[in-house]
């Protein structure tokens, strides 16, 4: 144990064999001749715009975002309030580039982190060309958080698209009743019924959104699917495994940061991350008996990171107690959240 941390290495890694190569800093001159790269694709009649996905916690926004993009860009959990920061997911449909803004669930905030998350969600909605309100149709009716979103959209004079999600879980009669209830609110221009988890109805929504994007050049290269830095996405993958494996034991008291990222000549990457918790008792929960829990956590995270990065990953996890990390401005800056949000 050093510096208050417990360390776990997911696999054996011999520094002698790593073949360290000197990395190039972002924005540095690589010496490549101008024009050497293949010319970027330019559509004939380009369209590009932003679609904000808003909704109550656990409505399925991140699942829909990943389905739209066709790859994982936002973490998913059965627990509410998993997403903490604004995530952009980028997809192409014909000549249209659709930039989805996955936002934290909108709910009544109590803590500083809650307030920052809700502020980020509303900022994403205000800046978007279109707003899609997701609703989990397995709920009994329009819940208080969703009604609050509708009220605020009315106050702002915003129209929205209603996306009834998880239609595979309820009978058709219930869907028609819900659609009628939402229609009476007077702010929804269109209603879509889909299942983000099965993909049913996703392509229909994608085509609709593509046709309604404003005319204009694409904002990102055609092969880019997110604007999230890889270090942050890697930390989010590990945090997702925390949510999945610790269930009710450690729901929101932990966060993950990527401290080090080393690329090697043999094509592998070494990623060092810190899991911050608020108390020693929580640290023991993350570690598990004789380190069994953090080992399982590391293996699950490494497997998904290797699939995502398409390279071998050496994942090193540390666990450290930081009692007041929720009130540390640096954490909020890393997540692009407003520390002073009210």
Short mmCIF file of C-alpha atoms in Angstrom, two decimals:
data_model
loop_
_atom_site.label_atom_id
_atom_site.label_comp_id
_atom_site.label_asym_id
_atom_site.label_seq_id
_atom_site.Cartn_x
_atom_site.Cartn_y
_atom_site.Cartn_z
CA UNK A 1 0.00 0.00 0.00
CA UNK A 2 1.42 3.36 -1.05
CA UNK A 3 0.03 6.88 -0.86
CA UNK A 4 -3.19 5.55 0.63
CA UNK A 5 -3.84 3.38 -2.41
CA UNK A 6 -4.32 -0.29 -3.06
CA UNK A 7 -3.09 -1.39 -6.45
CA UNK A 8 -4.32 -4.12 -8.77
CA UNK A 9 -2.68 -5.17 -12.04
CA UNK A 10 -5.09 -6.97 -14.33
CA UNK A 11 -2.41 -8.97 -16.09
CA UNK A 12 1.27 -9.73 -15.86
CA UNK A 13 3.24 -7.01 -17.60
CA UNK A 14 7.00 -7.03 -17.92
CA UNK A 15 8.42 -3.56 -18.51
CA UNK A 16 11.45 -5.14 -20.22
CA UNK A 17 9.29 -6.32 -23.10
CA UNK A 18 7.12 -3.29 -23.54
CA UNK A 19 9.19 -1.56 -26.26
CA UNK A 20 8.43 1.99 -25.23
CA UNK A 21 7.96 4.44 -28.06
CA UNK A 22 8.03 8.18 -27.67
CA UNK A 23 4.50 9.56 -27.91
CA UNK A 24 3.56 12.60 -29.94
CA UNK A 25 1.84 15.39 -28.02
CA UNK A 26 -1.55 16.49 -29.23
CA UNK A 27 -1.16 19.16 -31.86
CA UNK A 28 2.56 18.46 -32.37
CA UNK A 29 4.09 18.39 -35.86
CA UNK A 30 4.45 14.72 -36.89
CA UNK A 31 6.49 15.49 -39.96
CA UNK A 32 3.86 14.07 -42.32
CA UNK A 33 3.63 15.81 -45.67
CA UNK A 34 0.59 17.94 -46.17
CA UNK A 35 -2.01 16.13 -48.27
CA UNK A 36 -0.50 12.73 -47.53
CA UNK A 37 -3.68 11.58 -45.82
CA UNK A 38 -6.63 10.46 -47.88
CA UNK A 39 -9.01 13.31 -48.72
CA UNK A 40 -12.00 13.55 -46.42
CA UNK A 41 -15.38 12.52 -47.83
CA UNK A 42 -17.57 15.50 -48.72
CA UNK A 43 -21.30 14.77 -49.22
CA UNK A 44 -23.13 16.34 -52.13
CA UNK A 45 -25.88 17.98 -50.06
CA UNK A 46 -24.55 18.01 -46.51
CA UNK A 47 -26.74 18.43 -43.48
CA UNK A 48 -25.59 18.60 -39.90
CA UNK A 49 -27.27 19.27 -36.58
CA UNK A 50 -27.59 18.48 -32.90
CA UNK A 51 -30.27 16.33 -31.27
CA UNK A 52 -30.50 16.46 -27.47
CA UNK A 53 -31.79 13.34 -25.75
CA UNK A 54 -33.44 14.32 -22.47
CA UNK A 55 -35.56 12.44 -20.00
CA UNK A 56 -35.94 11.22 -16.46
CA UNK A 57 -33.15 9.01 -15.05
CA UNK A 58 -33.04 5.52 -16.55
CA UNK A 59 -35.30 6.35 -19.50
CA UNK A 60 -32.78 4.68 -21.82
CA UNK A 61 -30.99 7.70 -23.30
CA UNK A 62 -27.51 6.13 -23.28
CA UNK A 63 -28.81 2.85 -24.73
CA UNK A 64 -30.51 4.74 -27.56
CA UNK A 65 -27.40 6.83 -28.20
CA UNK A 66 -25.25 3.70 -28.52
CA UNK A 67 -27.85 2.10 -30.82
CA UNK A 68 -27.96 5.18 -33.03
CA UNK A 69 -24.18 5.41 -33.30
CA UNK A 70 -23.69 1.66 -33.68
CA UNK A 71 -20.94 1.62 -31.08
CA UNK A 72 -20.55 2.24 -27.37
CA UNK A 73 -19.95 5.90 -26.59
CA UNK A 74 -21.96 6.21 -23.37
CA UNK A 75 -22.04 3.84 -20.41
CA UNK A 76 -25.20 1.96 -19.54
CA UNK A 77 -26.47 0.72 -16.19
CA UNK A 78 -29.77 -0.43 -14.73
CA UNK A 79 -29.25 2.21 -12.02
CA UNK A 80 -30.51 5.76 -12.41
CA UNK A 81 -28.22 8.76 -12.93
CA UNK A 82 -25.38 6.71 -14.45
CA UNK A 83 -24.45 9.39 -17.00
CA UNK A 84 -22.67 12.30 -15.29
CA UNK A 85 -21.54 14.45 -18.17
CA UNK A 86 -22.64 15.50 -21.61
CA UNK A 87 -21.69 12.88 -24.21
CA UNK A 88 -21.73 13.46 -27.97
CA UNK A 89 -22.50 10.53 -30.23
CA UNK A 90 -22.05 11.10 -33.96
CA UNK A 91 -23.69 9.11 -36.74
CA UNK A 92 -24.13 9.42 -40.52
CA UNK A 93 -27.41 8.84 -42.34
CA UNK A 94 -27.16 9.57 -46.06
CA UNK A 95 -25.79 13.09 -46.48
CA UNK A 96 -26.72 14.02 -42.90
CA UNK A 97 -24.44 14.02 -39.88
CA UNK A 98 -26.52 13.73 -36.71
CA UNK A 99 -24.80 14.74 -33.48
CA UNK A 100 -26.65 13.30 -30.50
CA UNK A 101 -26.20 14.93 -27.11
CA UNK A 102 -26.71 12.31 -24.39
CA UNK A 103 -27.38 14.17 -21.17
CA UNK A 104 -27.61 13.16 -17.52
CA UNK A 105 -31.15 12.34 -16.42
CA UNK A 106 -33.19 15.37 -15.36
CA UNK A 107 -34.49 15.08 -11.83
CA UNK A 108 -34.92 17.19 -8.70
CA UNK A 109 -31.33 17.85 -7.58
CA UNK A 110 -30.21 17.62 -3.95
CA UNK A 111 -26.41 17.52 -3.98
CA UNK A 112 -23.86 19.73 -5.75
CA UNK A 113 -23.13 16.94 -8.24
CA UNK A 114 -26.86 16.53 -8.90
CA UNK A 115 -27.23 20.25 -9.62
CA UNK A 116 -24.27 20.22 -12.00
CA UNK A 117 -25.64 17.16 -13.85
CA UNK A 118 -29.10 18.67 -14.28
CA UNK A 119 -27.60 21.99 -15.44
CA UNK A 120 -25.56 20.11 -18.07
CA UNK A 121 -28.69 18.35 -19.28
CA UNK A 122 -30.62 21.58 -19.77
CA UNK A 123 -27.64 23.26 -21.46
CA UNK A 124 -27.52 20.38 -23.95
CA UNK A 125 -31.22 20.82 -24.66
CA UNK A 126 -31.01 24.59 -25.10
CA UNK A 127 -28.14 24.36 -27.59
CA UNK A 128 -29.69 21.61 -29.75
CA UNK A 129 -31.53 21.92 -33.07
CA UNK A 130 -34.02 19.26 -31.98
CA UNK A 131 -35.00 17.86 -28.58
CA UNK A 132 -36.04 14.25 -28.11
CA UNK A 133 -37.80 13.47 -24.84
CA UNK A 134 -37.40 9.81 -23.90
CA UNK A 135 -39.95 8.08 -21.73
CA UNK A 136 -39.78 4.59 -20.27
CA UNK A 137 -43.19 3.10 -21.14
CA UNK A 138 -42.84 0.43 -18.45
CA UNK A 139 -43.61 3.16 -15.89
CA UNK A 140 -47.19 3.35 -14.64
CA UNK A 141 -47.75 6.83 -16.02
CA UNK A 142 -46.10 10.19 -16.61
CA UNK A 143 -43.81 10.58 -13.59
CA UNK A 144 -42.97 13.79 -11.75
CA UNK A 145 -39.50 14.18 -13.32
CA UNK A 146 -40.89 13.81 -16.86
CA UNK A 147 -43.73 16.22 -16.13
CA UNK A 148 -41.16 18.71 -14.85
CA UNK A 149 -39.25 18.46 -18.13
CA UNK A 150 -42.42 19.05 -20.13
CA UNK A 151 -43.26 22.10 -18.01
CA UNK A 152 -39.82 23.62 -18.53
CA UNK A 153 -39.92 22.99 -22.28
CA UNK A 154 -43.27 24.82 -22.36
CA UNK A 155 -41.77 27.74 -20.45
CA UNK A 156 -38.95 27.94 -22.98
CA UNK A 157 -41.35 27.74 -25.91
CA UNK A 158 -39.60 24.62 -27.19
CA UNK A 159 -41.19 21.88 -29.25
CA UNK A 160 -39.92 18.33 -28.91
CA UNK A 161 -40.09 14.86 -30.36
CA UNK A 162 -41.53 12.22 -28.03
CA UNK A 163 -39.68 8.91 -27.96
CA UNK A 164 -41.56 6.15 -26.17
CA UNK A 165 -38.86 3.64 -25.27
CA UNK A 166 -38.92 -0.01 -24.10
CA UNK A 167 -42.03 -0.86 -26.12
CA UNK A 168 -41.05 -4.53 -25.94
CA UNK A 169 -42.07 -4.51 -22.27
CA UNK A 170 -45.72 -3.40 -22.51
CA UNK A 171 -48.87 -4.21 -24.52
CA UNK A 172 -49.87 -2.02 -27.46
CA UNK A 173 -53.01 -0.72 -25.71
CA UNK A 174 -50.88 0.95 -23.04
CA UNK A 175 -48.70 2.61 -25.69
CA UNK A 176 -51.69 4.21 -27.38
CA UNK A 177 -52.98 5.54 -24.05
CA UNK A 178 -49.59 7.02 -23.16
CA UNK A 179 -49.23 8.61 -26.60
CA UNK A 180 -52.64 10.26 -26.17
CA UNK A 181 -51.71 11.58 -22.69
CA UNK A 182 -48.47 13.11 -23.98
CA UNK A 183 -50.23 14.56 -27.06
CA UNK A 184 -52.47 16.60 -24.82
CA UNK A 185 -49.42 18.51 -23.54
CA UNK A 186 -49.27 20.34 -26.88
CA UNK A 187 -45.48 20.45 -27.36
CA UNK A 188 -44.75 17.25 -29.28
CA UNK A 189 -44.46 17.48 -33.05
CA UNK A 190 -43.96 13.75 -33.60
CA UNK A 191 -44.15 10.54 -31.57
CA UNK A 192 -41.92 7.51 -32.04
CA UNK A 193 -42.27 4.12 -30.40
CA UNK A 194 -39.13 2.01 -30.19
CA UNK A 195 -36.95 -0.29 -28.15
CA UNK A 196 -33.40 0.97 -27.88
CA UNK A 197 -32.22 -2.36 -26.46
CA UNK A 198 -33.61 -4.51 -29.31
CA UNK A 199 -33.20 -1.92 -32.07
CA UNK A 200 -36.88 -2.04 -33.04
CA UNK A 201 -37.82 1.36 -34.51
CA UNK A 202 -34.33 2.86 -34.20
CA UNK A 203 -33.68 3.11 -37.97
CA UNK A 204 -37.04 4.78 -38.55
CA UNK A 205 -36.16 7.49 -36.02
CA UNK A 206 -32.67 7.90 -37.52
CA UNK A 207 -34.13 8.50 -41.00
CA UNK A 208 -36.61 11.04 -39.64
CA UNK A 209 -33.90 13.00 -37.83
CA UNK A 210 -31.56 12.92 -40.84
CA UNK A 211 -34.17 14.60 -43.03
CA UNK A 212 -34.63 17.36 -40.48
CA UNK A 213 -31.03 18.34 -39.90
CA UNK A 214 -30.18 21.88 -41.04
CA UNK A 215 -28.31 22.27 -44.31
CA UNK A 216 -24.61 22.85 -43.76
CA UNK A 217 -21.18 21.19 -43.62
CA UNK A 218 -20.42 18.29 -41.30
CA UNK A 219 -18.76 19.24 -38.01
CA UNK A 220 -16.72 16.02 -37.64
CA UNK A 221 -14.89 13.53 -39.90
CA UNK A 222 -17.13 10.73 -41.16
CA UNK A 223 -15.36 8.06 -39.08
CA UNK A 224 -15.59 9.92 -35.74
CA UNK A 225 -18.31 8.63 -33.42
CA UNK A 226 -17.77 10.78 -30.30
CA UNK A 227 -15.95 13.85 -29.02
CA UNK A 228 -15.17 12.24 -25.66
CA UNK A 229 -11.40 11.94 -24.99
CA UNK A 230 -10.31 8.30 -24.89
CA UNK A 231 -8.91 8.66 -21.37
CA UNK A 232 -12.30 9.79 -20.10
CA UNK A 233 -14.19 7.09 -22.01
CA UNK A 234 -11.86 4.43 -20.58
CA UNK A 235 -12.57 5.71 -17.07
CA UNK A 236 -16.29 5.62 -17.81
CA UNK A 237 -16.03 1.99 -18.91
CA UNK A 238 -14.47 1.06 -15.56
CA UNK A 239 -17.09 3.10 -13.70
CA UNK A 240 -19.81 1.20 -15.55
CA UNK A 241 -18.35 -2.07 -14.25
CA UNK A 242 -18.44 -0.61 -10.73
CA UNK A 243 -22.15 0.07 -11.14
CA UNK A 244 -22.80 -3.40 -12.55
CA UNK A 245 -20.82 -5.40 -10.00
CA UNK A 246 -21.40 -3.51 -6.76
CA UNK A 247 -25.19 -3.22 -7.06
CA UNK A 248 -26.56 -1.48 -3.93
CA UNK A 249 -23.31 -1.56 -1.98
CA UNK A 250 -21.62 1.43 -3.59
CA UNK A 251 -24.09 3.16 -5.93
CA UNK A 252 -22.75 6.72 -6.24
CA UNK A 253 -19.89 7.06 -3.76
CA UNK A 254 -17.18 6.17 -6.29
CA UNK A 255 -15.65 7.77 -9.34
CA UNK A 256 -12.85 6.71 -11.71
CA UNK A 257 -10.04 8.70 -13.31
CA UNK A 258 -7.44 7.69 -15.87
CA UNK A 259 -4.04 8.84 -14.58
CA UNK A 260 -1.69 7.38 -17.16
CA UNK A 261 -1.92 6.16 -20.76
CA UNK A 262 1.15 4.63 -22.43
CA UNK A 263 1.26 3.29 -25.98
CA UNK A 264 3.97 0.74 -26.84
CA UNK A 265 5.66 -0.34 -30.07
CA UNK A 266 4.20 -3.84 -29.78
CA UNK A 267 0.70 -2.36 -30.21
CA UNK A 268 -0.40 -2.66 -26.57
CA UNK A 269 -1.41 0.10 -24.21
CA UNK A 270 -0.92 0.47 -20.46
CA UNK A 271 -3.76 2.27 -18.69
CA UNK A 272 -3.50 3.27 -15.03
CA UNK A 273 -6.71 4.34 -13.29
CA UNK A 274 -7.70 5.41 -9.79
CA UNK A 275 -11.02 4.47 -8.20
CA UNK A 276 -11.86 7.19 -5.67
CA UNK A 277 -14.20 6.38 -2.79
CA UNK A 278 -15.29 8.46 0.19
CA UNK A 279 -14.55 6.14 3.13
CA UNK A 280 -12.24 3.29 4.13
CA UNK A 281 -15.24 0.96 4.45
CA UNK A 282 -16.07 1.64 0.78
CA UNK A 283 -12.48 0.95 -0.18
CA UNK A 284 -12.81 -2.50 1.39
CA UNK A 285 -15.98 -3.10 -0.64
CA UNK A 286 -14.24 -2.25 -3.93
CA UNK A 287 -11.25 -4.44 -3.12
CA UNK A 288 -13.29 -7.42 -1.91
CA UNK A 289 -11.95 -10.35 0.07
CA UNK A 290 -8.27 -10.85 -0.84
CA UNK A 291 -8.76 -8.51 -3.83
CA UNK A 292 -11.26 -10.77 -5.60
CA UNK A 293 -13.78 -8.05 -6.39
CA UNK A 294 -11.38 -5.54 -7.90
CA UNK A 295 -9.77 -8.34 -9.90
CA UNK A 296 -13.15 -9.22 -11.41
CA UNK A 297 -13.82 -5.53 -12.01
CA UNK A 298 -10.48 -5.09 -13.75
CA UNK A 299 -10.95 -8.14 -15.95
CA UNK A 300 -14.39 -6.99 -17.08
CA UNK A 301 -13.14 -3.47 -17.84
CA UNK A 302 -10.04 -4.73 -19.65
CA UNK A 303 -12.09 -7.08 -21.85
CA UNK A 304 -14.37 -4.28 -22.99
CA UNK A 305 -11.50 -1.83 -23.45
CA UNK A 306 -9.67 -4.31 -25.67
CA UNK A 307 -12.77 -4.76 -27.82
CA UNK A 308 -13.24 -1.01 -28.08
CA UNK A 309 -9.59 -0.13 -28.74
CA UNK A 310 -8.82 -3.25 -30.81
CA UNK A 311 -5.49 -3.66 -29.06
CA UNK A 312 -4.08 -5.43 -26.01
CA UNK A 313 -4.70 -3.52 -22.79
CA UNK A 314 -2.69 -3.71 -19.56
CA UNK A 315 -5.05 -2.23 -16.97
CA UNK A 316 -3.77 -1.13 -13.56
CA UNK A 317 -6.34 -0.10 -10.96
CA UNK A 318 -5.70 1.76 -7.72
CA UNK A 319 -8.23 2.42 -4.97
CA UNK A 320 -7.90 5.61 -2.97
CA UNK A 321 -10.01 7.33 -0.32
CA UNK A 322 -10.86 10.95 -1.05
CA UNK A 323 -13.61 11.90 1.37
CA UNK A 324 -14.88 15.01 -0.36
CA UNK A 325 -14.31 14.25 -4.04
CA UNK A 326 -17.87 15.37 -4.87
CA UNK A 327 -16.87 18.91 -3.86
CA UNK A 328 -13.56 19.01 -5.74
CA UNK A 329 -13.68 21.56 -8.62
CA UNK A 330 -11.09 19.54 -10.60
CA UNK A 331 -13.48 16.58 -10.84
CA UNK A 332 -16.16 18.82 -12.34
CA UNK A 333 -13.74 20.33 -14.83
CA UNK A 334 -12.79 16.85 -16.04
CA UNK A 335 -16.47 16.02 -16.60
CA UNK A 336 -17.24 19.40 -18.24
CA UNK A 337 -19.69 20.20 -15.45
CA UNK A 338 -20.33 23.57 -13.84
CA UNK A 339 -19.05 23.37 -10.25
CA UNK A 340 -21.17 26.37 -9.26
CA UNK A 341 -24.42 25.28 -10.92
CA UNK A 342 -27.50 26.22 -8.90
#
